[in-house]
Coordinates of C-alpha atoms and ligand atoms in Angstrom, one line a residue:
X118 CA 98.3 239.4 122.0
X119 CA 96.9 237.9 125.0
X120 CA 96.7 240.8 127.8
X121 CA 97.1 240.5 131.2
X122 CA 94.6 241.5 133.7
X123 CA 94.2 245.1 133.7
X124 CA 95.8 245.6 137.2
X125 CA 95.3 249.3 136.6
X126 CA 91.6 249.2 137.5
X127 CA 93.4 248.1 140.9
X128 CA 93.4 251.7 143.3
X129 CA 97.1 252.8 143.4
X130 CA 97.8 251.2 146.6
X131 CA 95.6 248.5 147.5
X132 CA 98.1 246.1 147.2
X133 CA 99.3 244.4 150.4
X134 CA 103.0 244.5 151.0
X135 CA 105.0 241.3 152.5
X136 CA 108.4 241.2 151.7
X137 CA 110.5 237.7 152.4
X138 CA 114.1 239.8 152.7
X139 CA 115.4 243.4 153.7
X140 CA 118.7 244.1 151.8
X141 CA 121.1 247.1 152.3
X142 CA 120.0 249.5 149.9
X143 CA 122.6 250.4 147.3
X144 CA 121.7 253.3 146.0
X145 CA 119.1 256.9 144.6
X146 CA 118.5 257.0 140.6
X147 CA 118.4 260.6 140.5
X148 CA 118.5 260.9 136.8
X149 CA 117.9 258.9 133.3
X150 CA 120.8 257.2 133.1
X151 CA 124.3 257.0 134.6
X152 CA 126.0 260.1 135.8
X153 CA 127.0 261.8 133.8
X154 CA 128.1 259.3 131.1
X155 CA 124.1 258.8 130.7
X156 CA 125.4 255.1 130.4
X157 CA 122.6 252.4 131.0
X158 CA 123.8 250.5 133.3
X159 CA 123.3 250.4 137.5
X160 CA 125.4 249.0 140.4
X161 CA 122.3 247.3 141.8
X162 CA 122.4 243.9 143.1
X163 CA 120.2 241.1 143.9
X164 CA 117.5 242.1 141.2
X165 CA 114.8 239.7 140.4
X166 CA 115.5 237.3 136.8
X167 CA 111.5 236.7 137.1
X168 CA 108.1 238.8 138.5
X169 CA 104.4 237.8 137.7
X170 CA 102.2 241.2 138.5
X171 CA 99.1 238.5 138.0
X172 CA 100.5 236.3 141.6
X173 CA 102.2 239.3 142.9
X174 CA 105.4 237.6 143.2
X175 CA 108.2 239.7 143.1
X176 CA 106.3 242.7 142.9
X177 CA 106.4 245.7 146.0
X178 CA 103.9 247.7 144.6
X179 CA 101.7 248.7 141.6
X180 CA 100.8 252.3 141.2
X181 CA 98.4 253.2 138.6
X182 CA 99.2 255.9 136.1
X183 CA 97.2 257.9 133.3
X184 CA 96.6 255.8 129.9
X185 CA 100.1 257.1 128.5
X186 CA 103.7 257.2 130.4
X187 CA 106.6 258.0 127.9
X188 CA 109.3 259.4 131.0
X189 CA 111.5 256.7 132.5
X190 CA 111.3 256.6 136.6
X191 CA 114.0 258.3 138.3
X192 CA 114.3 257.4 142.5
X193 CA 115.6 260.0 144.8
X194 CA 115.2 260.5 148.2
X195 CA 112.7 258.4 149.3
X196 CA 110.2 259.4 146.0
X197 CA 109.6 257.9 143.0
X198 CA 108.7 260.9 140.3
X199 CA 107.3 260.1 136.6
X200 CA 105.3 261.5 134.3
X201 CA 102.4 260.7 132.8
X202 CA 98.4 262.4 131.4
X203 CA 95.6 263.2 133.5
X204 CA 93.2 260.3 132.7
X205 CA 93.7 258.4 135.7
X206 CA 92.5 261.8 137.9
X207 CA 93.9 262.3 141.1
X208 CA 92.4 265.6 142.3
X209 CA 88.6 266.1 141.0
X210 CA 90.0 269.8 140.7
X211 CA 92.0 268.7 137.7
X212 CA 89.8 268.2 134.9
X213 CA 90.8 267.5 131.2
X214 CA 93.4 266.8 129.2
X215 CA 96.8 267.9 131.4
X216 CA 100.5 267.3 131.4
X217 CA 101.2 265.4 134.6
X218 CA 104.2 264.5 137.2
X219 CA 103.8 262.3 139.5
X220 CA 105.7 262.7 142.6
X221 CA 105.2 259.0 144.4
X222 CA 106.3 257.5 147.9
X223 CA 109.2 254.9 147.4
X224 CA 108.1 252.5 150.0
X225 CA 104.3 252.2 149.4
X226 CA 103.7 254.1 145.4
X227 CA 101.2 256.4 147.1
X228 CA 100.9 259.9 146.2
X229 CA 102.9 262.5 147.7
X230 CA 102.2 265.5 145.5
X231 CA 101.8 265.9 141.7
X232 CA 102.3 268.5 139.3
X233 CA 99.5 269.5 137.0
X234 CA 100.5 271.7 133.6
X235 CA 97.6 272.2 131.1
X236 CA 98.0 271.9 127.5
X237 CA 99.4 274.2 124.9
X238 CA 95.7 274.9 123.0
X239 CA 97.0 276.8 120.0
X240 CA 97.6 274.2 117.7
X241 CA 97.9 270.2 119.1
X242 CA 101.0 269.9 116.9
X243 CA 103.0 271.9 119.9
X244 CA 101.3 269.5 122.7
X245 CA 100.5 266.2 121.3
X246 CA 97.0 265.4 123.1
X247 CA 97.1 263.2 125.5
X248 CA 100.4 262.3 125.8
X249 CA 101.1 263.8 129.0
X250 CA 104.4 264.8 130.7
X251 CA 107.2 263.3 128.8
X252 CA 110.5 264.7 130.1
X253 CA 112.9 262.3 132.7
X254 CA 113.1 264.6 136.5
X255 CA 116.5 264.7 137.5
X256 CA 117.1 265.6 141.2
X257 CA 119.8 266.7 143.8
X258 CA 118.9 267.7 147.1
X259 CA 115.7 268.5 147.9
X260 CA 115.6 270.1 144.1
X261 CA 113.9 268.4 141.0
X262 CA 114.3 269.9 137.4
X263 CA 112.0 268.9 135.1
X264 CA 111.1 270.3 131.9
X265 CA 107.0 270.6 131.6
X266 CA 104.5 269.7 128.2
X267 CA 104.4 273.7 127.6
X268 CA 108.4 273.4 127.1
X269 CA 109.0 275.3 130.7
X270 CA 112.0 274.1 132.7
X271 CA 111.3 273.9 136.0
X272 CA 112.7 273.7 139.5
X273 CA 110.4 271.9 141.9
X274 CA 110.4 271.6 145.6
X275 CA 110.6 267.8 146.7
X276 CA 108.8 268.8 149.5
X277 CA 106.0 270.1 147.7
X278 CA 103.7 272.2 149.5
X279 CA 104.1 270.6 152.7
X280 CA 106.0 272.7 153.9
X281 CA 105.0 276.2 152.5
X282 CA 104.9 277.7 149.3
X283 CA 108.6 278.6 148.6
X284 CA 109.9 281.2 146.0
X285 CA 110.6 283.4 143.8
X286 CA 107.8 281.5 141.7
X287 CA 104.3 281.3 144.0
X288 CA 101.8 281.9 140.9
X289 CA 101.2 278.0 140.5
X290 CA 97.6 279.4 141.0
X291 CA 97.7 280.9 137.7
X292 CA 100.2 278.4 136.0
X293 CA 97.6 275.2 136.5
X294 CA 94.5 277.3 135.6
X295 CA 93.9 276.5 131.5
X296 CA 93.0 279.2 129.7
X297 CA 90.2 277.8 127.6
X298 CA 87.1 275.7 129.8
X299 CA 87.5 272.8 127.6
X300 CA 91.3 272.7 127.0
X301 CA 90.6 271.4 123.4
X302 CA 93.0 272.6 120.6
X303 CA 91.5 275.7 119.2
X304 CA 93.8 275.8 116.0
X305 CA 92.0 276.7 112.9
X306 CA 93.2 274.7 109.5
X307 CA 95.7 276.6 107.4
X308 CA 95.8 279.5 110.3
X309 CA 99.3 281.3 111.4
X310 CA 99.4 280.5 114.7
X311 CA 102.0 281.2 117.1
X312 CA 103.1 279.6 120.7
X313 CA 101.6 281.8 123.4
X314 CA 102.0 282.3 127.1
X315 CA 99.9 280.8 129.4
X316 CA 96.9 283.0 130.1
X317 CA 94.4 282.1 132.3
X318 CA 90.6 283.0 132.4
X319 CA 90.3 287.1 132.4
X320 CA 87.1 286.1 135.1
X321 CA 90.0 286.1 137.8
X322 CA 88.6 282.2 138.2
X323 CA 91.6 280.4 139.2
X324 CA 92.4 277.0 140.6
X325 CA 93.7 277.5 143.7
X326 CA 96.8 274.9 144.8
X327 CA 96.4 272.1 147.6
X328 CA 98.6 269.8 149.2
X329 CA 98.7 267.7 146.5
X330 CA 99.7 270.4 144.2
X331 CA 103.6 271.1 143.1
X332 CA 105.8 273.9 144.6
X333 CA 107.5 275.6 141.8
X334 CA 110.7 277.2 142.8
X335 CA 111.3 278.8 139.9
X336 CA 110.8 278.5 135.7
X337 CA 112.4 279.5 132.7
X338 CA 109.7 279.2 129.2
X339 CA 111.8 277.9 126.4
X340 CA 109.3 279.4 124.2
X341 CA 109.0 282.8 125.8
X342 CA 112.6 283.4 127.2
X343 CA 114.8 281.2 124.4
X344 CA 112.4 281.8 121.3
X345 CA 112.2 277.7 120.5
X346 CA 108.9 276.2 118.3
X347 CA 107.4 273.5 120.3
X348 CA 106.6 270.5 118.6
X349 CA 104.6 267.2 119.3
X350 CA 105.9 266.5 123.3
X351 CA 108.7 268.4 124.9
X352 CA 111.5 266.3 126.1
X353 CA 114.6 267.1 127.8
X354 CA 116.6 265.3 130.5
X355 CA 118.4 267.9 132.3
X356 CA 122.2 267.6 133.4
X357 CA 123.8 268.9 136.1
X358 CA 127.1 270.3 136.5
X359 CA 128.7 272.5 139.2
X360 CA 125.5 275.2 139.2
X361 CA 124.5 274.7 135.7
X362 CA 121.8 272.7 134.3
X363 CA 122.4 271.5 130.4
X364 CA 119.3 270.3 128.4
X365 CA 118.3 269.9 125.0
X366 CA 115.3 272.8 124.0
X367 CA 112.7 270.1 122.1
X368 CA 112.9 273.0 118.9
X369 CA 111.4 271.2 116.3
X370 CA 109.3 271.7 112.9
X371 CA 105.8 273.5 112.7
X372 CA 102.5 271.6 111.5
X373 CA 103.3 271.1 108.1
X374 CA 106.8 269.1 109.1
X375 CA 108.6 271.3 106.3
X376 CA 109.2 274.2 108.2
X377 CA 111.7 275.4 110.9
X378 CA 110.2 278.6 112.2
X379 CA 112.7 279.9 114.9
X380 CA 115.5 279.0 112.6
X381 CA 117.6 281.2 115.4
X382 CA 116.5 279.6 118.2
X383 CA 119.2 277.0 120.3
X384 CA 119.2 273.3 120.9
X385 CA 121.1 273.5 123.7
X386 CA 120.9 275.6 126.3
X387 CA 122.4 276.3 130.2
X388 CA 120.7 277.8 133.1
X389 CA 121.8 278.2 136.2
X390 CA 120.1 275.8 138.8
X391 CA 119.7 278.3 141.4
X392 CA 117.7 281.2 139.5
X393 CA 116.9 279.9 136.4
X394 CA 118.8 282.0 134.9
X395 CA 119.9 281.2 131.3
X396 CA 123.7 281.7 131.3
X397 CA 124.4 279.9 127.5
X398 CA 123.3 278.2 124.5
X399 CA 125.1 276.5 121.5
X400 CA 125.9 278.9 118.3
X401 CA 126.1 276.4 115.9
X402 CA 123.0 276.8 113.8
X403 CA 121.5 273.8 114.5
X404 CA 117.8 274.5 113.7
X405 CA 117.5 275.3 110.5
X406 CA 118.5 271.4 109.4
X407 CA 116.4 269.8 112.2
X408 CA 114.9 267.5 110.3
X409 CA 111.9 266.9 113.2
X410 CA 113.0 267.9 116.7
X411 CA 115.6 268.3 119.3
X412 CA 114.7 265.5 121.6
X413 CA 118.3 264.7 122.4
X414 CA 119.3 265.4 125.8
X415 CA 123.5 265.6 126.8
X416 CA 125.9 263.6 128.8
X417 CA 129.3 264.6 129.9
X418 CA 132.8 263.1 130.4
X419 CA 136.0 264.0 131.2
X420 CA 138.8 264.1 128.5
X421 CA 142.3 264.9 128.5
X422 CA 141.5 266.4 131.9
X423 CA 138.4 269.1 130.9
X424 CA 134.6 268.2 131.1
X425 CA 133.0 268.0 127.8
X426 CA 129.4 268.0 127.3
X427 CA 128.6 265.9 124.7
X428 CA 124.9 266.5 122.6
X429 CA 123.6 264.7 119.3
X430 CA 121.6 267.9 117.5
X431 CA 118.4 267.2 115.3
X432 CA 120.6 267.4 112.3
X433 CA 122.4 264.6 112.9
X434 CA 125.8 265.7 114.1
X435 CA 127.1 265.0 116.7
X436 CA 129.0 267.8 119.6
X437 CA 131.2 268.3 122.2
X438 CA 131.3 271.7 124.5
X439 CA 133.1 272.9 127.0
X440 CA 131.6 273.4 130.3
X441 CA 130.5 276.6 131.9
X442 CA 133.5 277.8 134.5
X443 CA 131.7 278.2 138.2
X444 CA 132.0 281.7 138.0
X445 CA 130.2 282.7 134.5
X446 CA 127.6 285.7 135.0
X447 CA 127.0 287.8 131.8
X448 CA 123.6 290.2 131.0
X449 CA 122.9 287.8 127.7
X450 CA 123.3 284.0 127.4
X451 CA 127.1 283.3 125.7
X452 CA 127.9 281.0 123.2
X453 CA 129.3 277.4 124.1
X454 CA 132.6 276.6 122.9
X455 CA 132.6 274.3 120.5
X456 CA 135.5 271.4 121.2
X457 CA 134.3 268.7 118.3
X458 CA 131.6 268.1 116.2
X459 CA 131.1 264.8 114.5
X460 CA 128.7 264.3 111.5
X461 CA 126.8 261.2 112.0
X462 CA 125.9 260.4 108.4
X463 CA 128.3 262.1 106.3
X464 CA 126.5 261.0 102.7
X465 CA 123.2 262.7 103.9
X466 CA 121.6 265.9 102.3
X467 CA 122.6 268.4 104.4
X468 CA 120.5 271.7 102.9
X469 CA 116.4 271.6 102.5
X470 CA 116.4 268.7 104.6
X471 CA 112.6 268.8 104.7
X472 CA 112.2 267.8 101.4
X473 CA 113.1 264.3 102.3
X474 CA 110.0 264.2 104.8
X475 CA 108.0 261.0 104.4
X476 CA 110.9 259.6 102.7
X477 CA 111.8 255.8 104.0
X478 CA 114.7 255.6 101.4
X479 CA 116.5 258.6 101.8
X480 CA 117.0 262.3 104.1
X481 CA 119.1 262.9 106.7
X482 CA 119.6 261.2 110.3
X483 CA 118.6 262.6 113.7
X484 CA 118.9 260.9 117.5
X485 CA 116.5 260.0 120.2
X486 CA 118.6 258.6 122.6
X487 CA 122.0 260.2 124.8
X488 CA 125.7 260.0 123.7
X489 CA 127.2 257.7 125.9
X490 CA 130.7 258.2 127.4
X491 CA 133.2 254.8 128.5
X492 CA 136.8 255.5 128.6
X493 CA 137.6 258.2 126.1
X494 CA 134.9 256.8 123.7
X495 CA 131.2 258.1 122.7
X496 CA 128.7 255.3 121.6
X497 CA 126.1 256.6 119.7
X498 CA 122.7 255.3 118.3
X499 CA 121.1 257.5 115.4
X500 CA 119.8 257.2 111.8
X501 CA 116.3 258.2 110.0
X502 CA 113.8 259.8 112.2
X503 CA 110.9 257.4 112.9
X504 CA 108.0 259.3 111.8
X505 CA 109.2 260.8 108.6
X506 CA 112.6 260.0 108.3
X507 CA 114.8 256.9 106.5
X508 CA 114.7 253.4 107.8
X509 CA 118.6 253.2 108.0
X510 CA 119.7 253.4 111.5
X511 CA 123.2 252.9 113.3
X512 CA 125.3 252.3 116.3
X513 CA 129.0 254.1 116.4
X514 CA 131.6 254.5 118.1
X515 CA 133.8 257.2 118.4
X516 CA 137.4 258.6 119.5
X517 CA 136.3 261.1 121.9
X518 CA 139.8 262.2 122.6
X519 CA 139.8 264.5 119.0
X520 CA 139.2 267.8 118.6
X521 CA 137.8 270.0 115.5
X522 CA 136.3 267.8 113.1
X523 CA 135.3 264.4 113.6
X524 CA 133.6 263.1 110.9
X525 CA 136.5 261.5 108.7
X526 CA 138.9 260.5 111.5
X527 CA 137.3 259.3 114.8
X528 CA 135.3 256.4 113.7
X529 CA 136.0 253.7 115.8
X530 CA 133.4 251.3 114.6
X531 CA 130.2 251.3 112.8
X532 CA 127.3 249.1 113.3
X533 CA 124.2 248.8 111.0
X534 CA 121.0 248.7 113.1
X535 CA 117.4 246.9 111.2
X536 CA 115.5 249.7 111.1
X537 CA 115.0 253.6 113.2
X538 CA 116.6 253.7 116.3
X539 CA 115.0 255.4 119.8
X540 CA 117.2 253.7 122.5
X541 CA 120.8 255.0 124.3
X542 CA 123.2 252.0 124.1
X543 CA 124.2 250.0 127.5
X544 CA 127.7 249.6 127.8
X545 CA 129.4 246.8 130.0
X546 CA 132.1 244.6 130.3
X547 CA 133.2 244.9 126.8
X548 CA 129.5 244.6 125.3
X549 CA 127.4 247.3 124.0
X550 CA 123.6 246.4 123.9
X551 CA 121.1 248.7 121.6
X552 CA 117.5 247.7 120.4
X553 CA 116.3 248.5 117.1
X554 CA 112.2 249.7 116.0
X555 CA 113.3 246.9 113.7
X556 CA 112.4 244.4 116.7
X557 CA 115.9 243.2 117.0
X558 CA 117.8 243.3 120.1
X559 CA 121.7 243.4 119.7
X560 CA 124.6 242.4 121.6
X561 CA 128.0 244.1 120.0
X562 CA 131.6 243.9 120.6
X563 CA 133.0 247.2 122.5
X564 CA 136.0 246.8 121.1
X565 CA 135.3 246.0 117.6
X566 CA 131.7 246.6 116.8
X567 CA 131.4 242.9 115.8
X568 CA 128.0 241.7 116.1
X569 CA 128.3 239.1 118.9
X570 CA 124.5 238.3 119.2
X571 CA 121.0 239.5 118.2
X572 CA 117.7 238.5 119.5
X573 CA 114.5 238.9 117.8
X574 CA 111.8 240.5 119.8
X575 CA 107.9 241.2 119.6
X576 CA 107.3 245.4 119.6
X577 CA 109.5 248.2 118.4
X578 CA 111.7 249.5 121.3
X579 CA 111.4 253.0 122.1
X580 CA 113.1 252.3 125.8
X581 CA 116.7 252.2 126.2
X582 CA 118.0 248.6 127.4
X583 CA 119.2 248.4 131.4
X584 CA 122.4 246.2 132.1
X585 CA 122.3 245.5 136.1
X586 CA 123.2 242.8 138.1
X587 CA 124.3 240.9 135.3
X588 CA 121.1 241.1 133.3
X589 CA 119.5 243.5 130.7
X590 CA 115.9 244.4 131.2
X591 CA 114.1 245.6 128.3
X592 CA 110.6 246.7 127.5
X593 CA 108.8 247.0 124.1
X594 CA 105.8 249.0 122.9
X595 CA 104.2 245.5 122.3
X596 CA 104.3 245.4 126.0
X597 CA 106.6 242.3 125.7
X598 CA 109.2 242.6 128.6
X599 CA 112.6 240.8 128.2
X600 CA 115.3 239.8 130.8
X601 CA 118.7 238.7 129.0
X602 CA 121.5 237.6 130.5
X603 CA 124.3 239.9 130.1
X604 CA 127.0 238.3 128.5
X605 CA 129.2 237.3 125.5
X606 CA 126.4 234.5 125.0
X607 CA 122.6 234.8 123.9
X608 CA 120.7 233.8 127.0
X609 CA 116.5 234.6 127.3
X610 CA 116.1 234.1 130.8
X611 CA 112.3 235.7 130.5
X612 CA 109.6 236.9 128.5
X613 CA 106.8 238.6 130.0
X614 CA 103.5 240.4 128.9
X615 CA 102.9 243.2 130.6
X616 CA 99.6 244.0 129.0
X617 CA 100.2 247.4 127.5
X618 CA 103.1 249.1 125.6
X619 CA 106.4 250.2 127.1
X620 CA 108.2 253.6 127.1
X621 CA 110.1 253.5 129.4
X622 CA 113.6 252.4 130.6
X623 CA 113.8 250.5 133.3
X624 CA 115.2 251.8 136.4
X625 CA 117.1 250.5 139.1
X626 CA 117.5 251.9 142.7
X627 CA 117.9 250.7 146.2
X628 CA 117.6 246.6 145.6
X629 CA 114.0 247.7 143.1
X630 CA 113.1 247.9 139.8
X631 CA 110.5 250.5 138.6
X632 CA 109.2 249.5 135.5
X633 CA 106.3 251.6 133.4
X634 CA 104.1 250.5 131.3
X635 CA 101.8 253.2 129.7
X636 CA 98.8 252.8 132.7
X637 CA 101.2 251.6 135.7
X638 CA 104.4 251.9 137.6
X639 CA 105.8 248.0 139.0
X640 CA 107.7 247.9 141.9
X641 CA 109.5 244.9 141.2
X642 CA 111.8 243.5 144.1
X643 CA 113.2 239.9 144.6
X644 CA 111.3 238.3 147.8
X645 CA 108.4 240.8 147.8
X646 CA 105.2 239.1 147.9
X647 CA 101.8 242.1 146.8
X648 CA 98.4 240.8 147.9
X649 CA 96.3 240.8 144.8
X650 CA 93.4 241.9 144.7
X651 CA 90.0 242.9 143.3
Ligands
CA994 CA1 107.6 274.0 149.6
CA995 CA1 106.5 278.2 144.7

């Protein structure tokens, strides 16, 4: 493939800005995804159908990133945040191989503040090297909640430092200090070894924070506090309801990928957003059949007039919870209660799932992407995990309205997907749009599930597709970018190369699109004009 010029050897901000037309802004993305349907769709208008980041046209801003960027942008009060690894350094004080999360300036992409977490160095299988901070920020207020690469949730002050070091958490000293000089894995082959707490140098040498450090407000360890096995990346996009935060807890398999070992520990959890304090957690045995991990993270709709929470498990069914009442306070964390549960792939084996690892023909199913809630309805991707799992994939829909189980009576429709599945579907005007790791893009009746059209595209997808302003905008990990029109009809109306592969989602907010590539974040808005330069 023929690569663009490597804009990221541009600094972060040294493009010029001119733009031809000031529109009213329409709107914050404070979170992956609608809220709280975790639809992927925005209200945006006037987006570009075209940008060239080689002319600049079309493009606000560049900002470089590290050399890997799974999280999808989210935009909230005048900051972009996203995370990425530490191999674009932005304080010398930083050195290594670090989680990072970039906290960015909305106007200009220059750094505000960034939060720097260093790696889990028991085994690399709990914190995949080098691939950074994974996890989606969501943000209300001057509050951000983000869960970390050591698997720690954690509220963050969007003010950073700036303007003091607020509690009850002020040991970000300690928390950014690594506890080994090099930061290298230290596993031994064949050796037990456990997730352990941070613990920095005994020498009492610790980094000491700046002003472009993080403010922590307060964390909760998933691994300390909720007893979950790390595994590969943590990722979790946390939802907020009332005071509670919801998130999936990323408990997956060990090394060997054929053993669960916190078989008691939950997928999904609720804290409170003002403490931290963990308040609940599903009691439906999830983790012993999670066939790799619990990457999932939950949506929410209302039915028959109660918010559910809806959540896709790691062993492939599918749930729906009721929420926590405002007033809940209890000494341990209590048991959601269950309203529906929904097995995704009924025919699958369901005990010693792990047997089937490495299989392509046959195992169970698991998700990547969100449940997402239209009118009554849950439209859900899932099928064989994409590592070790089957290649059969699907998107279904299903009557949300049910209660008890799901599995034989709520299909609404079901629609075979090529091959492994990553992305949450886009649902609008009667469409549903899902890519495939099977490099097909498809366009699908709502109603019916009828295959309307499909597109075949150059890298798998690992992004979910945006529908805004009457257009879908889809990356791949090719680094091809696609913009299709969004309708009953197949319509290309571009293909770009972006010059390295794609993660993320696109995201929309106020008139701009913030696309990421693995290395940089695009500012793409229509009229804007960067300088380029060397
Ligand atoms: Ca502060
Ligand atoms: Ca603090």
């Amino acid at each position: 493939m023929k690569r663009a010029r490597p804009l990221s050897a541009l600094g972060p901000v040294m493009l010029a800005l001119r733009l031809a037309s000031v529109r009213a802004p329409a709107g914050d993305q404070p979170q992956w995804g609608e809220p709280w349907s975790r639809n992927m769709v925005s209200k945006e208008k006037h987006l570009p159908e075209s940008f060239d980041p080689k002319t600049g046209r079309n493009i606000k801003w560049i900002a470089k990133l590290g050399t890997q960027a799974h999280s999808t942008p989210v935009v909230a009060g005048g900051r972009v945040y996203i995370g990425t690894n530490n191999e674009e350094p932005r304080d010398p004080k930083h050195k290594g191989d670090r989680g990072v999360f970039l906290c960015l300036d909305e106007k200009t992409g220059a750094l505000v503040w960034q939060l720097v977490v260093p790696k889990r160095d028991e085994d690399s299988y709990m914190d995949w090297p080098r691939m950074g901070m994974s996890s989606e920020a969501t943000v209300e207020g001057d509050r951000v909640y983000l869960v970390d690469n050591r698997s720690a949730v954690l509220c963050l002050d969007a003010n950073g430092l700036a303007n003091g070091n607020d509690g009850p958490f002020r040991d970000e000293a300690a928390y950014m200090t690594p506890s080994t000089s090099d930061g290298k894995p230290r596993q031994q082959p064949g050796a037990e070894t456990h997730p352990e707490v941070l613990r920095p140098p005994a020498d009492g040498k610790l980094l000491q924070p700046g002003p472009l450090d993080a403010d922590i407000i307060w964390k909760f360890d998933m691994v300390a506090q909720a007893g979950i096995w790390p595994h590969d990346a943590a990722h979790s996009s946390v939802l907020i309801h009332g005071n509670y935060l919801y998130l999936n807890t990323a408990n997956g398999v060990d090394n060997t990928h054929k053993r669960i070992r916190a078989p008691e520990a939950p997928s999904l959890i609720v804290l409170d957003k003002r403490t931290g304090k963990w308040l609940a957690r599903d009691d439906e045995h999830i983790a012993p059949n999670v066939f790799h991990n619990t990457w999932a993270s939950p949506s929410l709709g209302r039915v028959n007039g109660h918010d559910l929470v809806f959540f896709c498990g790691g062993n492939g069914m599918v749930y729906a919870f009721e929420t926590l009442l405002d007033d809940t306070a209890s000494d341990r964390p209590r048991a959601l209660k269950k309203v529906f549960q929904f097995d995704f792939d009924p025919t699958a084996p369901k005990t010693e799932v792990h047997r089937f690892n490495g299989n392509r023909r046959e195992g169970p199913s698991n998700f990547y992407g969100m449940p997402v809630f239209f009118q009554d309805r849950l439209f859900v991707a899932g099928g064989g995990d994409i590592w070790w799992g089957k290649n059969e994939a699907w998107l279904k829909c299903i009557d949300a309205t049910r209660t008890g189980d799901l599995t034989t009576n709520s299909v609404i429709w079901s629609y075979p997907l090529n091959k492994h599945v990553l992305c949450t579907p886009a649902v609008a005007d009667g469409l549903v749009f899902a890519a495939d790791c099977g490099r097909i893009f498809h366009c699908v009746d709502m109603k019916t599930g009828k295959p309307l059209w499909t597109h075949e595209i150059n890298g798998e997808v690992w992004a979910s597709p945006l529908v805004a302003d009457g257009k879908v905008y889809l990356g791949t990990r090719s680094g091809n970018y696609y913009l299709f029109a969004a309708g009953r009809e197949k319509k290309v109306l571009a293909e770009l190369e972006l010059g390295d592969p794609i993660s993320a989602t696109t995201t929309a907010a106020n008139g701009t699109l913030y696309i990421a590539t693995m290395t940089r974040l695009l500012a793409v808005k229509e009229g804007a004009q960067a300088t380029m330069r060397e």
